[in-house]
Amino acid sequence: MVDVGEGTKRLPGGGGGRRGRIAESWFSRESIATVFVAGTGFLADSYDLFVINIVTSLMATSHPNPSRSDVTLVKGTALIGAIAGQLFFGAFADYIGRRGAFLLT
């Protein structure tokens, strides 16, 4: 950090604009919102990938003795869907904006 007088410190390269404002205030409303949105995205993505084990257990109750290939197919499809969704919605978000894509999903 660089001391710019009057107790205000900025990160090197902070300059003006949004980056400078964020560098000046580490605990601002904007930075809290950014961390919250990023955490919400991570939570949703990780929940989707972790819940697939519960789904395969529940499938075993309705379809007794599922083959190993059936379980692998379900789990693999979930991972492929996550990757395809990231690629599609990433490109879509670049087109319409991150906020619009996040609200859409």
GROMACS .gro file of N, CA, C and O in nm:
model
  420
    1MET      N    1   0.083  -0.118   0.000
    1MET     CA    2   0.000   0.000   0.000
    1MET      C    3   0.088   0.124   0.000
    1MET      O    4   0.195   0.123   0.055
    2VAL      N    5   0.034   0.226  -0.058
    2VAL     CA    6   0.106   0.352  -0.068
    2VAL      C    7   0.029   0.457   0.009
    2VAL      O    8  -0.093   0.472  -0.007
    3ASP      N    9   0.099   0.530   0.099
    3ASP     CA   10   0.034   0.636   0.175
    3ASP      C   11   0.025   0.760   0.086
    3ASP      O   12   0.125   0.810   0.036
    4VAL      N   13  -0.098   0.808   0.064
    4VAL     CA   14  -0.118   0.926  -0.020
    4VAL      C   15  -0.158   1.048   0.062
    4VAL      O   16  -0.209   1.145   0.010
    5GLY      N   17  -0.136   1.042   0.191
    5GLY     CA   18  -0.165   1.156   0.277
    5GLY      C   19  -0.299   1.144   0.345
    5GLY      O   20  -0.387   1.072   0.302
    6GLU      N   21  -0.313   1.214   0.456
    6GLU     CA   22  -0.435   1.218   0.535
    6GLU      C   23  -0.483   1.079   0.574
    6GLU      O   24  -0.603   1.054   0.585
    7GLY      N   25  -0.390   0.984   0.592
    7GLY     CA   26  -0.426   0.851   0.637
    7GLY      C   27  -0.490   0.763   0.532
    7GLY      O   28  -0.531   0.652   0.560
    8THR      N   29  -0.501   0.811   0.408
    8THR     CA   30  -0.561   0.732   0.301
    8THR      C   31  -0.453   0.649   0.235
    8THR      O   32  -0.349   0.701   0.199
    9LYS      N   33  -0.478   0.522   0.221
    9LYS     CA   34  -0.381   0.434   0.155
    9LYS      C   35  -0.447   0.371   0.033
    9LYS      O   36  -0.563   0.335   0.036
   10ARG      N   37  -0.370   0.359  -0.073
   10ARG     CA   38  -0.418   0.296  -0.195
   10ARG      C   39  -0.322   0.186  -0.236
   10ARG      O   40  -0.203   0.193  -0.205
   11LEU      N   41  -0.376   0.089  -0.305
   11LEU     CA   42  -0.290  -0.014  -0.362
   11LEU      C   43  -0.212   0.046  -0.478
   11LEU      O   44  -0.262   0.133  -0.548
   12PRO      N   45  -0.091  -0.002  -0.501
   12PRO     CA   46  -0.019   0.045  -0.619
   12PRO      C   47  -0.100   0.016  -0.743
   12PRO      O   48  -0.155  -0.092  -0.760
   13GLY      N   49  -0.112   0.112  -0.830
   13GLY     CA   50  -0.190   0.095  -0.952
   13GLY      C   51  -0.338   0.118  -0.930
   13GLY      O   52  -0.419   0.097  -1.019
   14GLY      N   53  -0.376   0.158  -0.808
   14GLY     CA   54  -0.517   0.178  -0.778
   14GLY      C   55  -0.578   0.290  -0.860
   14GLY      O   56  -0.684   0.277  -0.916
   15GLY      N   57  -0.506   0.401  -0.869
   15GLY     CA   58  -0.552   0.512  -0.949
   15GLY      C   59  -0.691   0.558  -0.912
   15GLY      O   60  -0.736   0.542  -0.800
   16GLY      N   61  -0.759   0.612  -1.008
   16GLY     CA   62  -0.896   0.656  -0.985
   16GLY      C   63  -0.993   0.550  -1.032
   16GLY      O   64  -0.958   0.438  -1.061
   17GLY      N   65  -1.115   0.588  -1.041
   17GLY     CA   66  -1.216   0.496  -1.090
   17GLY      C   67  -1.254   0.391  -0.989
   17GLY      O   68  -1.226   0.401  -0.870
   18ARG      N   69  -1.319   0.287  -1.038
   18ARG     CA   70  -1.371   0.182  -0.951
   18ARG      C   71  -1.261   0.109  -0.877
   18ARG      O   72  -1.272   0.081  -0.759
   19ARG      N   73  -1.153   0.075  -0.945
   19ARG     CA   74  -1.043   0.003  -0.880
   19ARG      C   75  -0.984   0.085  -0.766
   19ARG      O   76  -0.954   0.032  -0.660
   20GLY      N   77  -0.971   0.214  -0.786
   20GLY     CA   78  -0.919   0.301  -0.681
   20GLY      C   79  -1.012   0.308  -0.562
   20GLY      O   80  -0.969   0.306  -0.448
   21ARG      N   81  -1.144   0.314  -0.588
   21ARG     CA   82  -1.241   0.318  -0.479
   21ARG      C   83  -1.238   0.189  -0.398
   21ARG      O   84  -1.247   0.191  -0.276
   22ILE      N   85  -1.228   0.076  -0.467
   22ILE     CA   86  -1.224  -0.051  -0.396
   22ILE      C   87  -1.096  -0.062  -0.315
   22ILE      O   88  -1.096  -0.108  -0.202
   23ALA      N   89  -0.985  -0.016  -0.372
   23ALA     CA   90  -0.858  -0.022  -0.302
   23ALA      C   91  -0.859   0.069  -0.179
   23ALA      O   92  -0.798   0.038  -0.079
   24GLU      N   93  -0.931   0.180  -0.186
   24GLU     CA   94  -0.936   0.272  -0.073
   24GLU      C   95  -1.021   0.216   0.040
   24GLU      O   96  -0.992   0.239   0.156
   25SER      N   97  -1.127   0.147   0.009
   25SER     CA   98  -1.220   0.099   0.111
   25SER      C   99  -1.231  -0.052   0.104
   25SER      O  100  -1.299  -0.106   0.019
   26TRP      N  101  -1.166  -0.121   0.194
   26TRP     CA  102  -1.167  -0.267   0.194
   26TRP      C  103  -1.299  -0.322   0.246
   26TRP      O  104  -1.337  -0.433   0.214
   27PHE      N  105  -1.371  -0.248   0.325
   27PHE     CA  106  -1.492  -0.296   0.388
   27PHE      C  107  -1.610  -0.209   0.347
   27PHE      O  108  -1.684  -0.159   0.429
   28SER      N  109  -1.627  -0.194   0.217
   28SER     CA  110  -1.737  -0.110   0.168
   28SER      C  111  -1.858  -0.197   0.138
   28SER      O  112  -1.851  -0.319   0.133
   29ARG      N  113  -1.969  -0.133   0.117
   29ARG     CA  114  -2.092  -0.204   0.081
   29ARG      C  115  -2.073  -0.278  -0.052
   29ARG      O  116  -2.122  -0.390  -0.068
   30GLU      N  117  -2.002  -0.218  -0.143
   30GLU     CA  118  -1.979  -0.279  -0.274
   30GLU      C  119  -1.893  -0.405  -0.262
   30GLU      O  120  -1.920  -0.506  -0.328
   31SER      N  121  -1.790  -0.400  -0.179
   31SER     CA  122  -1.704  -0.518  -0.165
   31SER      C  123  -1.777  -0.631  -0.093
   31SER      O  124  -1.758  -0.749  -0.126
   32ILE      N  125  -1.863  -0.599   0.002
   32ILE     CA  126  -1.943  -0.701   0.070
   32ILE      C  127  -2.040  -0.766  -0.029
   32ILE      O  128  -2.056  -0.888  -0.031
   33ALA      N  129  -2.102  -0.686  -0.114
   33ALA     CA  130  -2.194  -0.740  -0.214
   33ALA      C  131  -2.120  -0.829  -0.313
   33ALA      O  132  -2.172  -0.934  -0.353
   34THR      N  133  -2.000  -0.790  -0.352
   34THR     CA  134  -1.921  -0.870  -0.445
   34THR      C  135  -1.887  -1.006  -0.385
   34THR      O  136  -1.901  -1.109  -0.450
   35VAL      N  137  -1.845  -1.007  -0.260
   35VAL     CA  138  -1.812  -1.134  -0.193
   35VAL      C  139  -1.937  -1.219  -0.176
   35VAL      O  140  -1.934  -1.341  -0.196
   36PHE      N  141  -2.050  -1.157  -0.143
   36PHE     CA  142  -2.175  -1.230  -0.127
   36PHE      C  143  -2.218  -1.295  -0.258
   36PHE      O  144  -2.258  -1.412  -0.259
   37VAL      N  145  -2.212  -1.222  -0.368
   37VAL     CA  146  -2.253  -1.277  -0.498
   37VAL      C  147  -2.160  -1.390  -0.541
   37VAL      O  148  -2.205  -1.494  -0.588
   38ALA      N  149  -2.030  -1.371  -0.522
   38ALA     CA  150  -1.935  -1.476  -0.556
   38ALA      C  151  -1.957  -1.600  -0.469
   38ALA      O  152  -1.953  -1.713  -0.517
   39GLY      N  153  -1.982  -1.580  -0.342
   39GLY     CA  154  -2.009  -1.692  -0.252
   39GLY      C  155  -2.137  -1.764  -0.286
   39GLY      O  156  -2.145  -1.887  -0.278
   40THR      N  157  -2.239  -1.690  -0.327
   40THR     CA  158  -2.365  -1.752  -0.368
   40THR      C  159  -2.346  -1.838  -0.492
   40THR      O  160  -2.399  -1.948  -0.500
   41GLY      N  161  -2.269  -1.789  -0.586
   41GLY     CA  162  -2.240  -1.868  -0.707
   41GLY      C  163  -2.163  -1.994  -0.674
   41GLY      O  164  -2.194  -2.102  -0.726
   42PHE      N  165  -2.065  -1.982  -0.587
   42PHE     CA  166  -1.987  -2.100  -0.546
   42PHE      C  167  -2.076  -2.200  -0.472
   42PHE      O  168  -2.068  -2.320  -0.496
   43LEU      N  169  -2.162  -2.151  -0.384
   43LEU     CA  170  -2.253  -2.238  -0.308
   43LEU      C  171  -2.347  -2.313  -0.402
   43LEU      O  172  -2.366  -2.434  -0.388
   44ALA      N  173  -2.404  -2.243  -0.498
   44ALA     CA  174  -2.497  -2.308  -0.592
   44ALA      C  175  -2.426  -2.413  -0.676
   44ALA      O  176  -2.478  -2.522  -0.699
   45ASP      N  177  -2.307  -2.380  -0.722
   45ASP     CA  178  -2.232  -2.473  -0.805
   45ASP      C  179  -2.187  -2.595  -0.725
   45ASP      O  180  -2.199  -2.708  -0.771
   46SER      N  181  -2.138  -2.575  -0.606
   46SER     CA  182  -2.091  -2.688  -0.525
   46SER      C  183  -2.208  -2.773  -0.478
   46SER      O  184  -2.198  -2.895  -0.473
   47TYR      N  185  -2.321  -2.711  -0.445
   47TYR     CA  186  -2.439  -2.788  -0.406
   47TYR      C  187  -2.480  -2.880  -0.518
   47TYR      O  188  -2.512  -2.997  -0.496
   48ASP      N  189  -2.481  -2.828  -0.639
   48ASP     CA  190  -2.521  -2.908  -0.755
   48ASP      C  191  -2.430  -3.029  -0.772
   48ASP      O  192  -2.477  -3.138  -0.804
   49LEU      N  193  -2.302  -3.012  -0.751
   49LEU     CA  194  -2.209  -3.123  -0.769
   49LEU      C  195  -2.208  -3.219  -0.651
   49LEU      O  196  -2.185  -3.339  -0.668
   50PHE      N  197  -2.235  -3.172  -0.530
   50PHE     CA  198  -2.234  -3.259  -0.413
   50PHE      C  199  -2.365  -3.336  -0.397
   50PHE      O  200  -2.365  -3.446  -0.344
   51VAL      N  201  -2.475  -3.280  -0.443
   51VAL     CA  202  -2.604  -3.344  -0.423
   51VAL      C  203  -2.622  -3.466  -0.513
   51VAL      O  204  -2.709  -3.549  -0.488
   52ILE      N  205  -2.539  -3.481  -0.614
   52ILE     CA  206  -2.555  -3.594  -0.706
   52ILE      C  207  -2.536  -3.727  -0.635
   52ILE      O  208  -2.598  -3.827  -0.673
   53ASN      N  209  -2.456  -3.733  -0.529
   53ASN     CA  210  -2.442  -3.857  -0.453
   53ASN      C  211  -2.572  -3.892  -0.381
   53ASN      O  212  -2.608  -4.011  -0.373
   54ILE      N  213  -2.643  -3.794  -0.331
   54ILE     CA  214  -2.772  -3.818  -0.268
   54ILE      C  215  -2.873  -3.864  -0.372
   54ILE      O  216  -2.953  -3.954  -0.347
   55VAL      N  217  -2.867  -3.804  -0.489
   55VAL     CA  218  -2.959  -3.843  -0.597
   55VAL      C  219  -2.937  -3.989  -0.636
   55VAL      O  220  -3.034  -4.064  -0.654
   56THR      N  221  -2.813  -4.031  -0.649
   56THR     CA  222  -2.788  -4.171  -0.686
   56THR      C  223  -2.833  -4.266  -0.575
   56THR      O  224  -2.881  -4.376  -0.604
   57SER      N  225  -2.823  -4.224  -0.449
   57SER     CA  226  -2.874  -4.307  -0.339
   57SER      C  227  -3.026  -4.318  -0.345
   57SER      O  228  -3.082  -4.425  -0.324
   58LEU      N  229  -3.093  -4.208  -0.374
   58LEU     CA  230  -3.239  -4.210  -0.385
   58LEU      C  231  -3.284  -4.288  -0.508
   58LEU      O  232  -3.389  -4.352  -0.506
   59MET      N  233  -3.207  -4.283  -0.613
   59MET     CA  234  -3.240  -4.362  -0.731
   59MET      C  235  -3.235  -4.511  -0.700
   59MET      O  236  -3.312  -4.590  -0.757
   60ALA      N  237  -3.146  -4.551  -0.611
   60ALA     CA  238  -3.135  -4.692  -0.575
   60ALA      C  239  -3.261  -4.743  -0.505
   60ALA      O  240  -3.292  -4.862  -0.512
   61THR      N  241  -3.335  -4.652  -0.439
   61THR     CA  242  -3.459  -4.696  -0.373
   61THR      C  243  -3.571  -4.719  -0.474
   61THR      O  244  -3.651  -4.809  -0.457
   62SER      N  245  -3.577  -4.640  -0.578
   62SER     CA  246  -3.682  -4.657  -0.679
   62SER      C  247  -3.642  -4.755  -0.790
   62SER      O  248  -3.727  -4.812  -0.855
   63HIS      N  249  -3.512  -4.770  -0.812
   63HIS     CA  250  -3.459  -4.865  -0.911
   63HIS      C  251  -3.360  -4.956  -0.840
   63HIS      O  252  -3.240  -4.926  -0.839
   64PRO      N  253  -3.407  -5.066  -0.782
   64PRO     CA  254  -3.317  -5.151  -0.704
   64PRO      C  255  -3.202  -5.206  -0.790
   64PRO      O  256  -3.219  -5.234  -0.907
   65ASN      N  257  -3.089  -5.218  -0.727
   65ASN     CA  258  -2.968  -5.273  -0.789
   65ASN      C  259  -2.930  -5.203  -0.920
   65ASN      O  260  -2.924  -5.266  -1.026
   66PRO      N  261  -2.906  -5.073  -0.915
   66PRO     CA  262  -2.861  -5.006  -1.038
   66PRO      C  263  -2.720  -5.055  -1.073
   66PRO      O  264  -2.638  -5.083  -0.987
   67SER      N  265  -2.696  -5.068  -1.201
   67SER     CA  266  -2.563  -5.113  -1.242
   67SER      C  267  -2.462  -5.002  -1.219
   67SER      O  268  -2.497  -4.884  -1.208
   68ARG      N  269  -2.338  -5.041  -1.215
   68ARG     CA  270  -2.230  -4.944  -1.194
   68ARG      C  271  -2.225  -4.843  -1.308
   68ARG      O  272  -2.197  -4.726  -1.289
   69SER      N  273  -2.256  -4.890  -1.428
   69SER     CA  274  -2.254  -4.800  -1.544
   69SER      C  275  -2.368  -4.698  -1.537
   69SER      O  276  -2.353  -4.585  -1.582
   70ASP      N  277  -2.484  -4.736  -1.478
   70ASP     CA  278  -2.594  -4.640  -1.463
   70ASP      C  279  -2.556  -4.528  -1.367
   70ASP      O  280  -2.582  -4.410  -1.393
   71VAL      N  281  -2.495  -4.565  -1.255
   71VAL     CA  282  -2.452  -4.464  -1.157
   71VAL      C  283  -2.346  -4.373  -1.217
   71VAL      O  284  -2.349  -4.251  -1.202
   72THR      N  285  -2.252  -4.433  -1.289
   72THR     CA  286  -2.146  -4.355  -1.354
   72THR      C  287  -2.204  -4.261  -1.458
   72THR      O  288  -2.160  -4.146  -1.471
   73LEU      N  289  -2.304  -4.308  -1.533
   73LEU     CA  290  -2.368  -4.225  -1.635
   73LEU      C  291  -2.436  -4.104  -1.573
   73LEU      O  292  -2.423  -3.991  -1.622
   74VAL      N  293  -2.506  -4.125  -1.461
   74VAL     CA  294  -2.574  -4.013  -1.395
   74VAL      C  295  -2.474  -3.912  -1.342
   74VAL      O  296  -2.488  -3.791  -1.362
   75LYS      N  297  -2.369  -3.960  -1.275
   75LYS     CA  298  -2.269  -3.869  -1.219
   75LYS      C  299  -2.191  -3.799  -1.329
   75LYS      O  300  -2.162  -3.679  -1.319
   76GLY      N  301  -2.156  -3.870  -1.435
   76GLY     CA  302  -2.083  -3.809  -1.547
   76GLY      C  303  -2.166  -3.704  -1.619
   76GLY      O  304  -2.115  -3.599  -1.659
   77THR      N  305  -2.296  -3.732  -1.634
   77THR     CA  306  -2.385  -3.636  -1.699
   77THR      C  307  -2.395  -3.508  -1.617
   77THR      O  308  -2.400  -3.398  -1.672
   78ALA      N  309  -2.396  -3.521  -1.485
   78ALA     CA  310  -2.400  -3.401  -1.399
   78ALA      C  311  -2.275  -3.316  -1.419
   78ALA      O  312  -2.282  -3.193  -1.428
   79LEU      N  313  -2.158  -3.381  -1.426
   79LEU     CA  314  -2.034  -3.304  -1.447
   79LEU      C  315  -2.029  -3.241  -1.586
   79LEU      O  316  -1.989  -3.125  -1.601
   80ILE      N  317  -2.069  -3.317  -1.687
   80ILE     CA  318  -2.069  -3.262  -1.824
   80ILE      C  319  -2.169  -3.147  -1.834
   80ILE      O  320  -2.140  -3.044  -1.897
   81GLY      N  321  -2.284  -3.160  -1.768
   81GLY     CA  322  -2.382  -3.050  -1.767
   81GLY      C  323  -2.328  -2.927  -1.698
   81GLY      O  324  -2.354  -2.815  -1.741
   82ALA      N  325  -2.252  -2.945  -1.590
   82ALA     CA  326  -2.193  -2.830  -1.520
   82ALA      C  327  -2.092  -2.758  -1.610
   82ALA      O  328  -2.091  -2.635  -1.617
   83ILE      N  329  -2.009  -2.835  -1.678
   83ILE     CA  330  -1.910  -2.774  -1.767
   83ILE      C  331  -1.978  -2.704  -1.884
   83ILE      O  332  -1.944  -2.590  -1.918
   84ALA      N  333  -2.076  -2.771  -1.946
   84ALA     CA  334  -2.147  -2.710  -2.059
   84ALA      C  335  -2.220  -2.583  -2.015
   84ALA      O  336  -2.222  -2.482  -2.087
   85GLY      N  337  -2.280  -2.586  -1.895
   85GLY     CA  338  -2.348  -2.468  -1.844
   85GLY      C  339  -2.253  -2.352  -1.820
   85GLY      O  340  -2.286  -2.237  -1.848
   86GLN      N  341  -2.135  -2.382  -1.767
   86GLN     CA  342  -2.036  -2.276  -1.744
   86GLN      C  343  -1.993  -2.213  -1.876
   86GLN      O  344  -1.982  -2.091  -1.887
   87LEU      N  345  -1.969  -2.297  -1.976
   87LEU     CA  346  -1.926  -2.243  -2.106
   87LEU      C  347  -2.038  -2.164  -2.172
   87LEU      O  348  -2.016  -2.053  -2.221
   88PHE      N  349  -2.159  -2.220  -2.173
   88PHE     CA  350  -2.271  -2.152  -2.238
   88PHE      C  351  -2.307  -2.022  -2.167
   88PHE      O  352  -2.316  -1.917  -2.228
   89PHE      N  353  -2.330  -2.031  -2.036
   89PHE     CA  354  -2.373  -1.911  -1.964
   89PHE      C  355  -2.259  -1.811  -1.948
   89PHE      O  356  -2.285  -1.692  -1.933
   90GLY      N  357  -2.134  -1.855  -1.953
   90GLY     CA  358  -2.022  -1.762  -1.954
   90GLY      C  359  -2.023  -1.677  -2.080
   90GLY      O  360  -2.011  -1.554  -2.075
   91ALA      N  361  -2.040  -1.744  -2.195
   91ALA     CA  362  -2.047  -1.671  -2.322
   91ALA      C  363  -2.174  -1.585  -2.328
   91ALA      O  364  -2.171  -1.471  -2.376
   92PHE      N  365  -2.283  -1.639  -2.278
   92PHE     CA  366  -2.410  -1.566  -2.276
   92PHE      C  367  -2.399  -1.443  -2.187
   92PHE      O  368  -2.449  -1.335  -2.221
   93ALA      N  369  -2.331  -1.456  -2.075
   93ALA     CA  370  -2.313  -1.343  -1.983
   93ALA      C  371  -2.224  -1.237  -2.045
   93ALA      O  372  -2.242  -1.119  -2.019
   94ASP      N  373  -2.126  -1.279  -2.125
   94ASP     CA  374  -2.044  -1.181  -2.195
   94ASP      C  375  -2.129  -1.100  -2.293
   94ASP      O  376  -2.101  -0.983  -2.318
   95TYR      N  377  -2.233  -1.162  -2.345
   95TYR     CA  378  -2.318  -1.095  -2.443
   95TYR      C  379  -2.420  -1.003  -2.375
   95TYR      O  380  -2.435  -0.888  -2.416
   96ILE      N  381  -2.491  -1.053  -2.272
   96ILE     CA  382  -2.597  -0.972  -2.211
   96ILE      C  383  -2.555  -0.906  -2.081
   96ILE      O  384  -2.628  -0.824  -2.027
   97GLY      N  385  -2.440  -0.943  -2.028
   97GLY     CA  386  -2.393  -0.888  -1.900
   97GLY      C  387  -2.402  -0.991  -1.789
   97GLY      O  388  -2.491  -1.075  -1.787
   98ARG      N  389  -2.311  -0.982  -1.697
   98ARG     CA  390  -2.304  -1.081  -1.587
   98ARG      C  391  -2.427  -1.074  -1.497
   98ARG      O  392  -2.479  -1.177  -1.455
   99ARG      N  393  -2.474  -0.956  -1.470
   99ARG     CA  394  -2.589  -0.943  -1.381
   99ARG      C  395  -2.713  -1.006  -1.443
   99ARG      O  396  -2.787  -1.078  -1.377
  100GLY      N  397  -2.735  -0.979  -1.569
  100GLY     CA  398  -2.851  -1.036  -1.637
  100GLY      C  399  -2.846  -1.188  -1.644
  100GLY      O  400  -2.946  -1.255  -1.621
  101ALA      N  401  -2.729  -1.242  -1.671
  101ALA     CA  402  -2.715  -1.388  -1.676
  101ALA      C  403  -2.733  -1.448  -1.538
  101ALA      O  404  -2.794  -1.555  -1.523
  102PHE      N  405  -2.680  -1.384  -1.435
  102PHE     CA  406  -2.695  -1.435  -1.299
  102PHE      C  407  -2.842  -1.433  -1.257
  102PHE      O  408  -2.890  -1.529  -1.197
  103LEU      N  409  -2.913  -1.327  -1.288
  103LEU     CA  410  -3.054  -1.318  -1.253
  103LEU      C  411  -3.137  -1.417  -1.334
  103LEU      O  412  -3.239  -1.469  -1.285
  104LEU      N  413  -3.097  -1.445  -1.456
  104LEU     CA  414  -3.170  -1.538  -1.541
  104LEU      C  415  -3.157  -1.681  -1.490
  104LEU      O  416  -3.253  -1.757  -1.495
  105THR      N  417  -3.040  -1.714  -1.438
  105THR     CA  418  -3.021  -1.851  -1.390
  105THR      C  419  -3.060  -1.860  -1.246
  105THR      O  420  -3.069  -1.958  -1.185
   0.00000   0.00000   0.00000
